[in-house]
Amino acid sequence: MMDNKWVIWVLRLIPAIILLQTLFFKFTGAEESVYIFTTLGVEPWGRIGSGVMELIAGILLLAKYYAWGSLIAVGIMAGAVLSHIAVPGYVVMNDGGQLFIMALVTLVLSAILVLRKRKLFLQLFFSF
């Protein structure tokens, strides 16, 4: 049987790698990133802002506070998935849907982590 800590690390590592490796493209103004955010009408501040949030989420996913990183990642990736569906589409500039699939994988794995920590988040949000 798999060790639970190993599974949690995999669930943290995959989204963190995806989030952190895409930062290069956002921060350097890669053609695909500029196209997506221009199509959404939020270039450049949307591209840079989402990159900063993805950086924070990626770091937190690798740190002690991975639950917060997963919550941030769910928010960002839910927006990314919905944006892909609504505006530029699943395939962006002939990428074969790669960006959409990476966003979906990050969303699903981060959501699993959030669900594992749901008691923590429920206590926080309903303690006011």
PDB file of C-alpha atoms in Angstrom:
ATOM      1  CA  MET A   1       0.000   0.000   0.000  1.00  0.00           C
ATOM      2  CA  MET A   2       1.227   3.499  -0.854  1.00  0.00           C
ATOM      3  CA  ASP A   3       2.410   5.774   1.898  1.00  0.00           C
ATOM      4  CA  ASN A   4      -0.041   8.649   2.336  1.00  0.00           C
ATOM      5  CA  LYS A   5       2.747  11.249   2.645  1.00  0.00           C
ATOM      6  CA  TRP A   6       4.155  10.154  -0.717  1.00  0.00           C
ATOM      7  CA  VAL A   7       0.757  10.593  -2.385  1.00  0.00           C
ATOM      8  CA  ILE A   8       0.342  14.062  -0.856  1.00  0.00           C
ATOM      9  CA  TRP A   9       3.788  15.049  -2.140  1.00  0.00           C
ATOM     10  CA  VAL A  10       2.878  13.937  -5.665  1.00  0.00           C
ATOM     11  CA  LEU A  11      -0.391  15.882  -5.431  1.00  0.00           C
ATOM     12  CA  ARG A  12       1.618  18.951  -4.379  1.00  0.00           C
ATOM     13  CA  LEU A  13       4.563  18.552  -6.730  1.00  0.00           C
ATOM     14  CA  ILE A  14       2.744  18.158 -10.060  1.00  0.00           C
ATOM     15  CA  PRO A  15       0.677  21.376  -9.778  1.00  0.00           C
ATOM     16  CA  ALA A  16       3.678  23.261  -8.385  1.00  0.00           C
ATOM     17  CA  ILE A  17       5.843  22.228 -11.345  1.00  0.00           C
ATOM     18  CA  ILE A  18       3.131  23.194 -13.830  1.00  0.00           C
ATOM     19  CA  LEU A  19       2.526  26.549 -12.145  1.00  0.00           C
ATOM     20  CA  LEU A  20       6.207  27.415 -11.823  1.00  0.00           C
ATOM     21  CA  GLN A  21       7.303  26.310 -15.304  1.00  0.00           C
ATOM     22  CA  THR A  22       4.621  28.409 -17.012  1.00  0.00           C
ATOM     23  CA  LEU A  23       5.902  31.545 -15.279  1.00  0.00           C
ATOM     24  CA  PHE A  24       8.716  31.870 -17.808  1.00  0.00           C
ATOM     25  CA  PHE A  25       6.172  32.308 -20.590  1.00  0.00           C
ATOM     26  CA  LYS A  26       4.021  34.760 -18.648  1.00  0.00           C
ATOM     27  CA  PHE A  27       6.866  36.940 -17.426  1.00  0.00           C
ATOM     28  CA  THR A  28       8.783  37.019 -20.720  1.00  0.00           C
ATOM     29  CA  GLY A  29       5.693  37.881 -22.757  1.00  0.00           C
ATOM     30  CA  ALA A  30       5.681  34.703 -24.831  1.00  0.00           C
ATOM     31  CA  GLU A  31       3.469  34.878 -27.913  1.00  0.00           C
ATOM     32  CA  GLU A  32       0.884  32.387 -26.582  1.00  0.00           C
ATOM     33  CA  SER A  33       0.542  34.174 -23.233  1.00  0.00           C
ATOM     34  CA  VAL A  34       0.181  37.575 -24.851  1.00  0.00           C
ATOM     35  CA  TYR A  35      -2.383  36.163 -27.300  1.00  0.00           C
ATOM     36  CA  ILE A  36      -4.500  34.599 -24.521  1.00  0.00           C
ATOM     37  CA  PHE A  37      -4.544  37.671 -22.316  1.00  0.00           C
ATOM     38  CA  THR A  38      -5.086  40.016 -25.276  1.00  0.00           C
ATOM     39  CA  THR A  39      -8.068  37.876 -26.325  1.00  0.00           C
ATOM     40  CA  LEU A  40      -9.401  38.162 -22.762  1.00  0.00           C
ATOM     41  CA  GLY A  41      -8.835  41.933 -22.844  1.00  0.00           C
ATOM     42  CA  VAL A  42      -6.502  41.986 -19.836  1.00  0.00           C
ATOM     43  CA  GLU A  43      -3.019  42.190 -21.390  1.00  0.00           C
ATOM     44  CA  PRO A  44      -0.513  42.920 -19.801  1.00  0.00           C
ATOM     45  CA  TRP A  45      -1.764  43.369 -16.236  1.00  0.00           C
ATOM     46  CA  GLY A  46      -3.821  40.149 -16.284  1.00  0.00           C
ATOM     47  CA  ARG A  47      -0.841  38.137 -17.510  1.00  0.00           C
ATOM     48  CA  ILE A  48       1.544  39.603 -14.946  1.00  0.00           C
ATOM     49  CA  GLY A  49      -1.005  39.477 -12.101  1.00  0.00           C
ATOM     50  CA  SER A  50      -1.895  35.856 -12.746  1.00  0.00           C
ATOM     51  CA  GLY A  51       1.822  35.054 -12.993  1.00  0.00           C
ATOM     52  CA  VAL A  52       2.455  36.583  -9.573  1.00  0.00           C
ATOM     53  CA  MET A  53      -0.442  34.616  -8.069  1.00  0.00           C
ATOM     54  CA  GLU A  54       0.796  31.417  -9.712  1.00  0.00           C
ATOM     55  CA  LEU A  55       4.260  32.062  -8.280  1.00  0.00           C
ATOM     56  CA  ILE A  56       2.785  32.437  -4.790  1.00  0.00           C
ATOM     57  CA  ALA A  57       0.651  29.300  -5.198  1.00  0.00           C
ATOM     58  CA  GLY A  58       3.602  27.291  -6.541  1.00  0.00           C
ATOM     59  CA  ILE A  59       5.862  28.299  -3.647  1.00  0.00           C
ATOM     60  CA  LEU A  60       3.163  27.570  -1.063  1.00  0.00           C
ATOM     61  CA  LEU A  61       2.484  24.153  -2.625  1.00  0.00           C
ATOM     62  CA  LEU A  62       6.119  23.256  -1.956  1.00  0.00           C
ATOM     63  CA  ALA A  63       6.138  24.735   1.540  1.00  0.00           C
ATOM     64  CA  LYS A  64       4.519  23.970   4.873  1.00  0.00           C
ATOM     65  CA  TYR A  65       1.440  25.967   3.861  1.00  0.00           C
ATOM     66  CA  TYR A  66       0.584  23.816   0.838  1.00  0.00           C
ATOM     67  CA  ALA A  67      -3.133  23.893   1.684  1.00  0.00           C
ATOM     68  CA  TRP A  68      -3.175  27.643   1.038  1.00  0.00           C
ATOM     69  CA  GLY A  69      -1.244  27.169  -2.188  1.00  0.00           C
ATOM     70  CA  SER A  70      -3.768  24.600  -3.334  1.00  0.00           C
ATOM     71  CA  LEU A  71      -6.662  26.936  -2.521  1.00  0.00           C
ATOM     72  CA  ILE A  72      -5.050  29.753  -4.519  1.00  0.00           C
ATOM     73  CA  ALA A  73      -4.293  27.342  -7.367  1.00  0.00           C
ATOM     74  CA  VAL A  74      -7.931  26.184  -7.481  1.00  0.00           C
ATOM     75  CA  GLY A  75      -9.082  29.778  -7.848  1.00  0.00           C
ATOM     76  CA  ILE A  76      -6.566  30.636 -10.545  1.00  0.00           C
ATOM     77  CA  MET A  77      -7.037  27.423 -12.503  1.00  0.00           C
ATOM     78  CA  ALA A  78     -10.838  27.542 -12.304  1.00  0.00           C
ATOM     79  CA  GLY A  79     -10.554  30.944 -13.959  1.00  0.00           C
ATOM     80  CA  ALA A  80      -8.075  29.623 -16.514  1.00  0.00           C
ATOM     81  CA  VAL A  81     -10.217  26.611 -17.435  1.00  0.00           C
ATOM     82  CA  LEU A  82     -13.376  28.714 -17.740  1.00  0.00           C
ATOM     83  CA  SER A  83     -11.503  31.333 -19.759  1.00  0.00           C
ATOM     84  CA  HIS A  84     -10.187  28.706 -22.156  1.00  0.00           C
ATOM     85  CA  ILE A  85     -13.667  27.277 -22.621  1.00  0.00           C
ATOM     86  CA  ALA A  86     -15.322  30.678 -23.094  1.00  0.00           C
ATOM     87  CA  VAL A  87     -12.881  32.757 -25.124  1.00  0.00           C
ATOM     88  CA  PRO A  88      -9.787  31.407 -26.895  1.00  0.00           C
ATOM     89  CA  GLY A  89     -10.938  27.776 -26.841  1.00  0.00           C
ATOM     90  CA  TYR A  90      -9.278  24.520 -25.841  1.00  0.00           C
ATOM     91  CA  VAL A  91      -6.557  24.831 -28.473  1.00  0.00           C
ATOM     92  CA  VAL A  92      -4.513  28.029 -28.418  1.00  0.00           C
ATOM     93  CA  MET A  93      -2.255  28.785 -31.366  1.00  0.00           C
ATOM     94  CA  ASN A  94      -2.086  25.120 -32.446  1.00  0.00           C
ATOM     95  CA  ASP A  95      -0.834  23.873 -29.061  1.00  0.00           C
ATOM     96  CA  GLY A  96      -3.026  20.762 -29.264  1.00  0.00           C
ATOM     97  CA  GLY A  97      -4.831  21.780 -26.070  1.00  0.00           C
ATOM     98  CA  GLN A  98      -1.679  21.467 -23.959  1.00  0.00           C
ATOM     99  CA  LEU A  99      -2.270  24.681 -21.979  1.00  0.00           C
ATOM    100  CA  PHE A 100      -5.881  23.707 -21.308  1.00  0.00           C
ATOM    101  CA  ILE A 101      -4.881  20.200 -20.173  1.00  0.00           C
ATOM    102  CA  MET A 102      -2.186  21.552 -17.830  1.00  0.00           C
ATOM    103  CA  ALA A 103      -4.704  23.985 -16.309  1.00  0.00           C
ATOM    104  CA  LEU A 104      -7.203  21.152 -15.862  1.00  0.00           C
ATOM    105  CA  VAL A 105      -4.641  18.824 -14.246  1.00  0.00           C
ATOM    106  CA  THR A 106      -3.542  21.606 -11.886  1.00  0.00           C
ATOM    107  CA  LEU A 107      -7.166  22.379 -11.015  1.00  0.00           C
ATOM    108  CA  VAL A 108      -8.078  18.753 -10.293  1.00  0.00           C
ATOM    109  CA  LEU A 109      -4.991  17.917  -8.216  1.00  0.00           C
ATOM    110  CA  SER A 110      -5.230  21.178  -6.257  1.00  0.00           C
ATOM    111  CA  ALA A 111      -8.937  20.575  -5.645  1.00  0.00           C
ATOM    112  CA  ILE A 112      -8.105  17.151  -4.202  1.00  0.00           C
ATOM    113  CA  LEU A 113      -5.700  18.832  -1.770  1.00  0.00           C
ATOM    114  CA  VAL A 114      -8.315  21.443  -0.831  1.00  0.00           C
ATOM    115  CA  LEU A 115     -10.897  18.723  -0.209  1.00  0.00           C
ATOM    116  CA  ARG A 116      -8.444  16.919   2.066  1.00  0.00           C
ATOM    117  CA  LYS A 117      -8.099  20.130   4.096  1.00  0.00           C
ATOM    118  CA  ARG A 118     -11.765  21.196   3.872  1.00  0.00           C
ATOM    119  CA  LYS A 119     -12.239  21.084   7.651  1.00  0.00           C
ATOM    120  CA  LEU A 120      -9.437  23.633   8.086  1.00  0.00           C
ATOM    121  CA  PHE A 121     -10.977  25.971   5.493  1.00  0.00           C
ATOM    122  CA  LEU A 122     -14.530  25.564   6.842  1.00  0.00           C
ATOM    123  CA  GLN A 123     -13.349  26.470  10.334  1.00  0.00           C
ATOM    124  CA  LEU A 124     -11.549  29.517   9.028  1.00  0.00           C
ATOM    125  CA  PHE A 125     -14.371  30.849   6.840  1.00  0.00           C
ATOM    126  CA  PHE A 126     -17.205  30.167   9.284  1.00  0.00           C
ATOM    127  CA  SER A 127     -15.478  31.332  12.463  1.00  0.00           C
ATOM    128  CA  PHE A 128     -16.340  34.988  11.863  1.00  0.00           C
TER     129      PHE A 128
END
